[in-house]
Each structure stands twice: as C-alpha cells, then as structure tokens.
Short mmCIF file of C-alpha atoms in Angstrom, two decimals:
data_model
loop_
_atom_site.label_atom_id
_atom_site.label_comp_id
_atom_site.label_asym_id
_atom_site.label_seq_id
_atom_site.Cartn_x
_atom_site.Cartn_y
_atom_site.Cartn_z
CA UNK A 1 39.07 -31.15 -13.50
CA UNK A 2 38.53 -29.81 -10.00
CA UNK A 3 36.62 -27.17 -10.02
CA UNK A 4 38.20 -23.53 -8.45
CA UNK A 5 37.58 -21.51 -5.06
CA UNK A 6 35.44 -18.95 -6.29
CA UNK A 7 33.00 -21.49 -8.22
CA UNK A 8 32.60 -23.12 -4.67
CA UNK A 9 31.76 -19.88 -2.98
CA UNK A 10 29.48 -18.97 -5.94
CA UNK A 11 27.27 -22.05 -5.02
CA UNK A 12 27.29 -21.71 -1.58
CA UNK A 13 26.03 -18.38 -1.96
CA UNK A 14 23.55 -18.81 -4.73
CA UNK A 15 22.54 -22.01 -2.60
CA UNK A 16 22.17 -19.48 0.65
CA UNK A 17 20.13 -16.71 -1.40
CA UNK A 18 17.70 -19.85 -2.46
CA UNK A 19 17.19 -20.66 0.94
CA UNK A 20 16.88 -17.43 2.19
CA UNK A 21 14.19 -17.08 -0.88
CA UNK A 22 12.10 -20.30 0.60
CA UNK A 23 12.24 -19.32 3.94
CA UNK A 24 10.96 -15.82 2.77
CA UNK A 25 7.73 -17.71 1.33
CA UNK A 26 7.41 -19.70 3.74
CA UNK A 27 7.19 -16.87 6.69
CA UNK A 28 4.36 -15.38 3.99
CA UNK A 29 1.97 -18.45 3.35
CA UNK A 30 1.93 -18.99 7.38
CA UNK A 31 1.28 -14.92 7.88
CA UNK A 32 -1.55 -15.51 5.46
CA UNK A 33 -2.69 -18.21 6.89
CA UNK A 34 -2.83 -16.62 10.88
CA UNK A 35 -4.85 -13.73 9.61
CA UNK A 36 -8.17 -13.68 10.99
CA UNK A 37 -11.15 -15.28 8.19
CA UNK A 38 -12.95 -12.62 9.96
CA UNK A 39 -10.90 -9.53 8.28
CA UNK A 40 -13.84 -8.66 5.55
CA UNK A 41 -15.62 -7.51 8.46
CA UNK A 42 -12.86 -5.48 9.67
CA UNK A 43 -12.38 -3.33 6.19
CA UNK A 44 -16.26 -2.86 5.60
CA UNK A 45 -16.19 -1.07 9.01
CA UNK A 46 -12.75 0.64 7.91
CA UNK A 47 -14.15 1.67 4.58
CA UNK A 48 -16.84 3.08 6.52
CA UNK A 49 -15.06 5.72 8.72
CA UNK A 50 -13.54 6.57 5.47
CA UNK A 51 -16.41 7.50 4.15
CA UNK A 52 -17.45 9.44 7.13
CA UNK A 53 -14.19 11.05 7.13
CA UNK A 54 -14.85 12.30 3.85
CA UNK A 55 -18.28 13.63 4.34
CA UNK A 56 -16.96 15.61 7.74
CA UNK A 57 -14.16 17.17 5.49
CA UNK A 58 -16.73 17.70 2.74
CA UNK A 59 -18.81 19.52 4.73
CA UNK A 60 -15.99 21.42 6.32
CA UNK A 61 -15.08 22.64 3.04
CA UNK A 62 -18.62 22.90 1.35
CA UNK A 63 -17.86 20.32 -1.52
CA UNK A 64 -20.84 18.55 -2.54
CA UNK A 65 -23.22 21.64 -0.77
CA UNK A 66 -25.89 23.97 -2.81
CA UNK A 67 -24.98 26.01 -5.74
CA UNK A 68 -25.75 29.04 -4.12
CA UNK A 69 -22.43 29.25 -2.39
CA UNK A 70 -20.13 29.62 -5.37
CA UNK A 71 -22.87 32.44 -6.70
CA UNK A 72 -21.66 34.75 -3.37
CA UNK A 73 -18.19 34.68 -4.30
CA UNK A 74 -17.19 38.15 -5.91
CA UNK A 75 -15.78 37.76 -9.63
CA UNK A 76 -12.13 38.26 -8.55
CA UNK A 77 -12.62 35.37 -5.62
CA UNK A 78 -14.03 33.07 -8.30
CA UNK A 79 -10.71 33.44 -10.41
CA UNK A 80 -13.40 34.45 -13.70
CA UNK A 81 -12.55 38.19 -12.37
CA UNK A 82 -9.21 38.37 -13.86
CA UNK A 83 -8.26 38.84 -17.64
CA UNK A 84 -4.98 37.55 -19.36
#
C-alpha cells in the first residue's frame, strides 16, 4: 500500500528538523572548541572588577562601614521611630 502525500511531507520535514538539530550541535562543539584555553584567566580578572565594583558601591552606600553610622540616625530615620 503506497503510502499518502502528507506521510511524505511528514518525513521530509521531521528528516529537515533532524538535520537542522545536527547542524545546531555541530556549530556548538566547534564554538567550544575555538574558545581560547586561556579564558580562566579572563574570568579571574572579570570576577575581580566585580569585586571592586562592589566595594566602590559599598562604600558609596556605607554597607559593610562602622556601627557608629546607623547610631546617628534619628528614631523616625531608622524606621524603629514609628508605632503600628
């Protein structure tokens, strides 16, 4: 028995989404395999203007500082001021 139109068309597109699957892999393992061996280096020094990102906003916003700066904040600036 012959088999119909749209079971032809079926394969040819299940067939085309398979290829289209390989070819997706196959663009991957080569992009993985251009990448520079030399890319720990890169994110130690990216992980390190990170950090000293965070310690120039830290310090911009006093996180991390003495104790003695949340002691000059009046009660109602403190958010203890205010009763429920």
């Amino acid at each position: 028995m012959p088999r119909g139109r749209s079971t032809f068309t079926k394969r040819q597109k299940e067939q085309a989404r398979q290829q289209k699957q390989r070819d997706k892999a196959e663009r991957r393992t080569q992009r993985k395999q251009e990448q520079p061996q030399g890319s720990n280096v890169d994110s130690a020094d990216e992980m390190r203007e990170l950090r000293e990102h965070a310690a120039a906003q830290a310090a911009l916003f006093n996180i991390g500082g003495d104790e003695s700066s949340s002691a000059e904040l009046s009660p109602a600036e403190d958010g203890k001021g205010f009763e429920r």
